[in-house]
């Protein structure tokens, strides 16, 4: 293993070093985009960070052909050799975690200290999936004398991966790992808002993987849509919103593509009257991911508190939330970053107006910060609405911002009806001292992941993914690796 092993050991540079290459990377080379260039921005300062390639359908086709050409050799390579190359990629991610994190902080607005953890997590995922290559197993079935039946797992070919903006490097890097480990080649589309860390990552790992094995095409909807519809991409995987998930599924349906979708959430955090209220209020705040301004699919943005403890929990939440004060993302001491874009800021401010208009009580925040140093950036204060009722839009729609809606409950049946009334089903959290009650509640929440007596963290090796409209498939575990393989049965007569 090379590089620092813990996020706390990573040295953070004082300022971002912008990547020299801004083209497309495929076939092991930097390639001029036919689709042209568009500027990318620092959402905390409003400054331009230079132009970035915008792949069009022709560019995507060229990248797919490079990935297709690389597939036979990569899929036939001995698994442990694939793994060895992947571990070298992990080492580079760790060695350069500080500079990559600084680029993400400057380009997506999330605090650099948190983006260091993202870079280390991306490295951990490369190591994790490299370690699982010998688990891509089948079975043998004895079929009587002279005959045996066996099953094997094989990769699909070219996997198209399209990712969201809230963890630019982590998604771009980590989400390449499982399909590569399974022997597929990858065409990756990083988020259009924050592609800089992807360019730098490709500069750094150039030459470690054979040409065409991992290709990166930057751009927006045109680029993603071209990848989703491409006939030589049998598997498309998206991290994004429900609307984009539906568009990708529609595009894939024409050719019966395999798809996995990691989509949005409007997740519930439930506090029972017997809960440890200190733990519950800390968890309610942690579950909101205020550090990256609530821009997280897993954020527990609906807090259901039993009426008997409601006021005390709200008081503690309002106290704890003070820790999160918008600041410059590139400052390692910053506890809360900027919103990624003007469009996302407008959406969040729009929902705050909707909440006020619907009659919810604005208990905290709700404004842009007054600090003049932040005046040119897209910052919002952490925001809490109390008195929210289940019929309000702020209790049903994903805001993807730092807005927490608090709902009061008394009857458990009515509670679960409300908890499960939304179209999403990604995560949930339960706070209670009664383990039997915790199990019952976890069983009743319609979501793919439930925390009990805490909220927020993911655990590499455990499956993460959504029920209902929150997605199809499971990531961050062996299930993700195996999802990039298809089964083949072979019957042998001796
Ligand atoms: N479940 C998860 O693990 C997870 C994690 C992070 C974010 N998300 C979700 O992502 C959303 C926020 O991210 P976003 O604003 O970047 O999402 P988005 O849906 O706008 O974009 C996601 C990606 O899809 C691309 N894209 C857009 N239109 C496309 C199309 N028609 N065809 C193909 N690709 C297209 C975008 O360029 C981007 O790379 C939220 O809904 C959030 O909950 C989910």
XYZ file of C-alpha atoms and ligand atoms in Angstrom:
538
model
C 0.000 0.000 0.000
C 1.245 3.480 -0.774
C 0.294 6.964 0.399
C -1.368 7.994 3.652
C -3.686 5.367 5.127
C -6.011 7.659 7.068
C -7.787 10.869 6.101
C -6.148 12.542 9.113
C -2.697 11.820 7.597
C -3.460 13.566 4.314
C -1.642 16.841 3.725
C -4.019 19.439 2.257
C -2.378 21.947 -0.124
C -3.060 25.644 0.533
C -4.846 26.220 -2.799
C -6.161 24.227 -5.752
C -3.751 23.312 -8.573
C -5.943 23.268 -11.680
C -5.515 20.337 -14.090
C -3.635 21.031 -17.325
C -5.702 18.623 -19.444
C -9.377 19.441 -20.045
C -10.122 17.196 -23.022
C -11.700 13.774 -23.187
C -9.699 10.744 -22.118
C -10.250 7.565 -24.085
C -8.156 4.861 -25.725
C -5.371 5.770 -23.275
C -4.999 9.275 -24.705
C -6.319 12.786 -24.348
C -8.623 13.542 -27.264
C -9.970 16.814 -28.587
C -13.759 17.057 -28.094
C -15.878 17.497 -31.196
C -18.591 18.873 -28.921
C -16.477 21.880 -27.879
C -15.868 23.395 -24.443
C -17.851 25.138 -21.696
C -16.684 26.944 -18.565
C -16.742 25.447 -15.098
C -17.070 27.579 -11.938
C -16.097 27.902 -8.322
C -19.535 28.043 -6.623
C -18.094 29.672 -3.508
C -16.513 32.648 -5.282
C -18.273 32.862 -8.642
C -14.873 32.664 -10.413
C -14.415 30.758 -13.650
C -12.076 27.782 -13.320
C -11.561 27.519 -17.076
C -13.121 25.581 -19.919
C -13.904 21.863 -19.960
C -14.664 19.451 -22.797
C -18.316 18.825 -23.627
C -18.625 15.462 -25.318
C -21.254 15.107 -28.014
C -22.672 11.848 -29.396
C -19.741 11.439 -31.799
C -17.239 11.800 -28.944
C -19.172 9.300 -26.847
C -19.173 6.860 -29.749
C -15.384 7.173 -30.109
C -14.923 6.514 -26.372
C -17.261 3.516 -26.520
C -15.315 2.066 -29.463
C -12.076 2.454 -27.485
C -13.673 0.684 -24.526
C -14.991 -2.034 -26.811
C -11.561 -2.633 -28.325
C -10.012 -2.951 -24.853
C -12.631 -5.380 -23.539
C -11.315 -8.749 -24.837
C -7.843 -8.375 -23.303
C -9.078 -6.847 -20.021
C -11.769 -9.461 -19.494
C -9.304 -12.283 -20.177
C -6.569 -10.874 -17.947
C -5.918 -12.992 -14.853
C -8.132 -11.561 -12.108
C -5.245 -11.041 -9.713
C -3.408 -9.033 -12.358
C -6.494 -6.830 -12.819
C -6.564 -6.470 -9.049
C -2.885 -5.507 -8.877
C -3.462 -2.662 -11.341
C -6.505 -1.524 -9.416
C -4.486 -1.415 -6.199
C -2.010 0.890 -7.920
C -4.905 3.195 -8.758
C -5.918 3.104 -5.077
C -2.372 4.054 -4.093
C -2.419 7.076 -6.419
C -5.761 8.199 -4.968
C -4.312 8.059 -1.451
C -1.038 9.771 -2.390
C -2.893 12.619 -4.116
C -5.950 12.773 -1.850
C -5.117 16.312 -0.690
C -4.813 17.871 -4.144
C -7.836 15.981 -5.509
C -9.924 17.037 -2.513
C -8.861 20.651 -3.010
C -10.050 20.522 -6.612
C -13.433 19.152 -5.547
C -13.749 21.821 -2.849
C -13.052 24.560 -5.411
C -15.315 23.090 -8.105
C -18.327 21.627 -6.226
C -18.299 23.747 -3.061
C -18.096 21.011 -0.428
C -15.506 21.513 2.353
C -12.027 20.238 1.601
C -11.703 18.212 4.821
C -14.770 16.219 3.792
C -13.516 15.826 0.222
C -10.304 14.287 1.609
C -12.465 11.584 3.147
C -14.117 11.150 -0.268
C -10.745 10.612 -1.959
C -9.729 8.091 0.704
C -13.067 6.338 0.313
C -12.542 6.102 -3.431
C -9.155 4.478 -2.744
C -10.782 2.107 -0.266
C -13.338 1.076 -2.895
C -10.616 0.331 -5.442
C -8.874 -1.825 -2.837
C -12.138 -3.422 -1.746
C -13.226 -4.493 -5.222
C -9.669 -5.533 -6.127
C -9.798 -7.815 -3.086
C -13.031 -9.400 -4.287
C -11.926 -10.473 -7.792
C -11.575 -14.104 -6.711
C -15.141 -14.034 -5.358
C -16.590 -13.861 -8.874
C -17.487 -17.502 -8.535
C -19.931 -20.043 -9.884
C -21.086 -23.476 -8.764
C -20.583 -27.021 -9.895
C -23.429 -29.522 -9.814
C -22.631 -33.254 -10.022
C -24.896 -34.683 -12.734
C -24.223 -38.418 -12.294
C -21.374 -40.401 -13.752
C -19.573 -38.835 -16.686
C -21.191 -35.433 -16.522
C -20.793 -32.245 -14.526
C -22.590 -28.956 -14.721
C -20.921 -25.683 -13.852
C -21.845 -22.042 -13.782
C -19.485 -19.129 -14.353
C -19.895 -15.382 -14.187
C -18.759 -13.211 -17.067
C -18.586 -9.458 -17.598
C -20.976 -7.690 -19.962
C -18.586 -5.613 -22.057
C -18.656 -1.814 -21.976
C -20.314 -0.297 -18.898
C -21.528 3.311 -19.079
C -21.360 5.031 -15.707
C -23.033 8.419 -15.203
C -22.670 10.165 -11.843
C -24.122 13.013 -9.765
C -22.327 16.135 -8.608
C -22.370 15.866 -4.824
C -19.213 13.719 -4.519
C -17.417 14.386 -7.827
C -14.151 12.480 -7.374
C -15.563 9.812 -5.096
C -18.307 8.880 -7.540
C -16.111 9.178 -10.652
C -13.390 6.993 -9.169
C -15.187 4.635 -6.794
C -18.004 3.863 -9.209
C -15.492 2.686 -11.826
C -14.057 0.089 -9.465
C -16.707 -2.667 -9.406
C -17.305 -2.879 -13.173
C -13.537 -2.887 -13.807
C -12.901 -5.574 -11.180
C -15.558 -7.725 -12.849
C -13.673 -7.489 -16.174
C -15.783 -4.858 -17.947
C -14.347 -1.771 -19.542
C -15.858 1.559 -18.523
C -16.914 4.837 -20.092
C -17.391 7.213 -17.178
C -19.299 10.500 -17.299
C -18.395 12.749 -14.346
C -20.809 15.477 -13.165
C -21.053 18.402 -15.549
C -20.861 20.910 -12.668
C -17.552 19.649 -11.236
C -15.338 17.706 -13.655
C -11.914 19.045 -12.609
C -10.971 16.281 -10.166
C -11.800 13.689 -12.848
C -9.308 15.266 -15.260
C -6.583 15.374 -12.626
C -7.303 11.796 -11.587
C -6.905 10.628 -15.186
C -3.651 12.606 -15.512
C -2.377 10.834 -12.395
C -3.357 7.265 -13.289
C -2.501 7.495 -16.992
C -0.688 4.269 -17.961
C -1.714 2.126 -14.981
C -4.660 0.526 -16.778
C -4.332 -0.657 -20.398
C -5.548 1.868 -23.016
C -9.334 1.902 -23.397
C -10.085 0.130 -20.107
C -11.210 3.292 -18.298
C -12.381 6.224 -20.417
C -13.707 9.548 -19.209
C -16.072 11.759 -21.214
C -17.100 15.045 -19.649
C -20.201 16.983 -20.573
C -23.871 17.373 -19.775
C -27.176 15.832 -20.781
C -26.172 15.264 -24.413
C -23.143 13.263 -23.301
C -25.076 11.205 -20.715
C -27.967 10.556 -23.070
C -25.615 9.404 -25.853
C -24.031 6.925 -23.455
C -27.401 5.676 -22.193
C -28.684 4.984 -25.696
C -25.492 3.653 -27.307
C -26.013 0.171 -28.818
C -22.519 -1.016 -27.843
C -23.047 -0.228 -24.149
C -25.028 -3.157 -22.746
C -24.996 -1.895 -19.147
C -25.685 1.633 -17.928
C -25.512 2.713 -14.338
C -26.610 6.106 -13.035
C -26.312 8.069 -9.838
C -28.738 10.935 -10.193
C -32.290 12.165 -9.825
C -35.446 10.147 -10.376
C -36.216 12.071 -13.575
C -32.820 11.240 -15.061
C -33.236 7.643 -13.884
C -36.433 7.381 -15.861
C -34.751 8.918 -18.942
C -31.879 6.411 -18.698
C -34.307 3.522 -18.223
C -36.327 4.625 -21.262
C -33.174 4.944 -23.372
C -32.005 1.508 -22.261
C -35.371 -0.178 -22.817
C -35.002 0.011 -26.589
C -32.061 -2.413 -26.411
C -33.029 -4.205 -23.170
C -29.927 -2.865 -21.427
C -29.019 -3.854 -17.915
C -29.353 -0.824 -15.675
C -28.693 0.086 -12.105
C -30.010 3.356 -10.700
C -29.011 5.093 -7.465
C -31.523 7.914 -7.213
C -32.974 10.455 -4.820
C -34.488 10.312 -1.361
C -36.837 12.075 1.045
C -35.775 10.070 4.019
C -37.412 9.786 7.432
C -35.781 9.963 10.843
C -38.139 8.745 13.596
C -37.718 9.637 17.269
C -39.653 7.515 19.793
C -40.538 8.892 23.240
C -38.080 6.537 24.975
C -35.112 7.586 22.803
C -31.856 8.925 24.214
C -32.693 12.500 23.244
C -29.095 13.660 23.086
C -28.264 10.853 20.695
C -31.464 11.404 18.709
C -30.877 15.118 18.219
C -27.216 14.546 17.257
C -28.346 11.874 14.829
C -31.054 14.078 13.353
C -28.437 16.731 12.610
C -25.757 14.272 11.392
C -28.297 12.583 9.115
C -28.827 15.869 7.265
C -25.218 16.017 5.956
C -25.108 19.774 6.517
C -21.349 19.699 5.842
C -22.085 19.382 2.143
C -25.193 21.558 2.530
C -27.606 18.638 2.701
C -26.812 17.758 -0.918
C -27.009 14.046 -0.266
C -29.409 11.369 -1.459
C -29.349 9.760 1.983
C -30.144 12.914 4.001
C -32.846 12.330 6.611
C -34.730 15.503 5.721
C -38.023 14.512 7.387
C -37.684 14.366 11.164
C -40.694 12.709 12.825
C -40.589 13.418 16.582
C -43.075 12.001 19.096
C -45.173 14.822 20.542
C -44.053 14.042 24.128
C -40.383 14.807 23.333
C -40.871 17.132 20.364
C -39.964 20.433 21.991
C -36.879 19.080 23.715
C -35.557 17.388 20.572
C -36.168 20.514 18.492
C -34.378 22.671 21.096
C -31.362 20.368 21.023
C -31.336 20.204 17.212
C -31.357 24.015 17.010
C -28.422 24.135 19.426
C -26.352 21.514 17.552
C -27.014 23.001 14.161
C -24.996 26.105 15.137
C -21.852 24.088 14.499
C -22.615 24.339 10.756
C -21.664 27.776 9.488
C -21.226 28.367 5.781
C -17.606 29.115 4.934
C -15.009 28.901 2.187
C -14.863 25.255 1.055
C -11.105 25.409 0.486
C -10.501 26.276 4.164
C -9.852 23.032 6.115
C -11.688 24.506 9.142
C -14.950 25.094 7.249
C -17.900 23.091 8.606
C -20.403 23.756 5.801
C -19.810 24.475 2.136
C -21.554 26.122 -0.780
C -24.368 24.919 -3.033
C -23.044 23.639 -6.358
C -24.754 26.082 -8.722
C -27.063 29.058 -9.093
C -29.788 26.704 -10.345
C -29.567 24.488 -7.255
C -29.433 27.540 -4.970
C -32.573 28.925 -6.638
C -34.309 25.584 -6.187
C -33.462 25.501 -2.468
C -34.493 29.134 -1.861
C -37.692 28.365 -3.797
C -38.495 25.493 -1.432
C -37.813 27.699 1.594
C -40.397 30.169 0.224
C -42.799 27.288 -0.421
C -42.387 26.070 3.189
C -43.134 29.554 4.544
C -46.082 29.883 2.146
C -47.468 26.514 3.237
C -47.547 27.726 6.847
C -44.577 25.849 8.318
C -42.598 27.686 11.011
C -39.110 28.751 9.995
C -37.267 27.847 13.209
C -33.676 28.361 11.995
C -31.806 29.768 9.006
C -33.641 30.097 5.732
C -31.448 32.895 4.374
C -28.232 33.481 2.497
C -25.431 34.185 5.038
C -24.596 37.891 5.670
C -20.799 37.379 5.767
C -19.511 39.703 2.962
C -16.689 37.243 2.158
C -19.363 34.800 0.963
C -21.471 37.316 -0.959
C -20.469 36.100 -4.426
C -20.998 32.420 -3.658
C -24.047 30.149 -3.551
C -24.402 29.732 0.209
C -27.504 29.002 2.308
C -27.777 28.800 6.075
C -28.743 25.456 7.584
C -32.519 25.615 7.756
C -35.121 24.015 10.012
C -38.882 24.117 9.568
C -41.124 22.994 12.435
C -44.871 22.532 12.331
C -44.545 20.688 9.036
C -47.486 18.508 8.069
C -47.554 15.525 5.721
C -49.500 17.339 3.020
C -46.835 20.052 2.538
C -44.516 19.960 -0.450
C -41.487 20.363 1.817
C -42.511 17.054 3.450
C -42.716 15.171 0.157
C -40.283 16.516 -2.422
C -36.494 16.090 -2.467
C -34.964 19.537 -1.959
C -31.312 18.374 -2.063
C -30.287 21.222 0.191
C -29.811 22.029 3.899
C -33.524 22.093 4.748
C -34.850 19.911 7.572
C -38.621 19.469 8.007
C -39.819 18.520 11.510
C -43.149 16.698 11.866
C -44.846 15.828 15.148
C -46.371 12.373 15.636
C -48.497 10.588 18.235
C -50.098 7.516 16.637
C -47.678 4.877 15.341
C -49.938 3.607 12.543
C -50.447 7.122 11.194
C -46.687 7.698 11.542
C -45.748 4.826 9.229
C -48.424 5.803 6.763
C -46.770 9.221 6.510
C -43.232 7.841 6.530
C -44.047 5.577 3.582
C -46.302 7.996 1.700
C -43.471 9.491 -0.387
C -42.396 8.001 -3.728
C -38.831 7.603 -2.473
C -37.373 4.813 -0.338
C -33.637 5.229 0.068
C -32.781 5.469 3.783
C -34.420 5.870 7.175
C -33.410 6.231 10.812
C -34.992 5.170 14.107
C -34.139 6.355 17.602
C -35.374 4.262 20.536
C -33.907 2.414 23.525
C -36.249 -0.518 22.906
C -34.545 -2.953 20.544
C -37.775 -4.809 19.724
C -39.398 -1.510 18.768
C -36.331 -0.641 16.679
C -36.643 -3.911 14.768
C -40.365 -3.399 14.224
C -39.819 0.127 12.962
C -36.895 -0.890 10.705
C -39.165 -3.534 9.220
C -41.901 -1.029 8.499
C -39.833 1.680 6.846
C -39.970 1.118 3.099
C -36.344 1.889 2.272
C -33.157 0.101 1.307
C -31.099 1.202 4.321
C -32.073 1.888 7.952
C -29.916 3.296 10.751
C -30.873 2.569 14.360
C -29.732 5.068 16.990
C -27.526 6.929 14.533
C -27.813 8.341 11.002
C -25.603 9.208 8.059
C -22.631 6.898 7.592
C -22.163 4.286 4.884
C -20.199 1.133 5.600
C -18.157 -0.232 2.712
C -19.056 -3.885 2.268
C -22.713 -3.380 3.196
C -25.284 -2.889 0.458
C -26.620 0.562 -0.297
C -29.542 1.259 -2.622
C -33.178 2.207 -2.814
C -36.711 0.872 -2.645
C -39.473 2.330 -4.803
C -38.408 5.289 -6.976
C -35.052 5.600 -5.178
C -33.446 3.098 -7.475
C -32.659 -0.325 -8.801
C -29.680 -2.348 -7.592
C -27.280 -2.256 -4.644
C -23.844 -0.633 -4.463
C -20.811 -0.555 -2.146
C -20.813 -4.323 -1.577
C -20.196 -7.646 -3.298
C -23.687 -7.273 -4.770
C -22.402 -4.302 -6.767
C -19.488 -6.368 -8.099
C -21.683 -9.319 -9.048
C -24.258 -7.046 -10.676
C -21.626 -6.327 -13.341
C -21.479 -10.021 -14.262
C -23.903 -12.308 -16.064
C -24.290 -16.022 -15.390
C -23.420 -18.718 -17.877
C -24.152 -22.400 -17.399
C -21.869 -25.035 -18.937
C -22.775 -28.711 -19.014
C -19.836 -31.059 -19.583
C -19.862 -34.704 -20.597
C -16.487 -36.319 -19.883
N -28.815 7.023 -4.437
C -27.584 7.509 -4.458
O -26.616 6.838 -4.145
C -27.364 8.952 -4.855
C -26.147 9.560 -4.548
C -25.953 10.902 -4.890
C -26.948 11.626 -5.514
N -28.132 11.015 -5.799
C -29.212 11.801 -6.413
O -28.719 12.603 -7.492
C -29.471 13.811 -7.602
C -28.567 15.011 -7.586
O -27.577 14.937 -8.533
P -27.658 15.673 -9.945
O -28.339 16.979 -9.792
O -26.289 15.636 -10.505
O -28.629 14.663 -10.727
P -29.036 14.670 -12.277
O -30.036 13.584 -12.424
O -29.368 16.023 -12.733
O -27.673 14.274 -13.042
C -26.993 13.062 -12.757
C -26.073 12.741 -13.935
O -26.881 12.412 -15.073
C -26.513 13.207 -16.202
N -27.724 13.358 -17.012
C -28.649 14.340 -16.977
N -29.643 14.093 -17.851
C -29.353 12.921 -18.457
C -30.011 12.120 -19.444
N -31.170 12.480 -19.992
N -29.432 10.944 -19.815
C -28.275 10.544 -19.252
N -27.597 11.273 -18.325
C -28.130 12.446 -17.928
C -25.954 14.462 -15.574
O -25.130 15.175 -16.467
C -25.196 13.905 -14.372
O -23.929 13.413 -14.754
C -30.405 13.805 -6.403
O -31.695 13.369 -6.780
C -29.746 12.811 -5.459
O -30.618 12.254 -4.501
C -28.360 9.702 -5.494
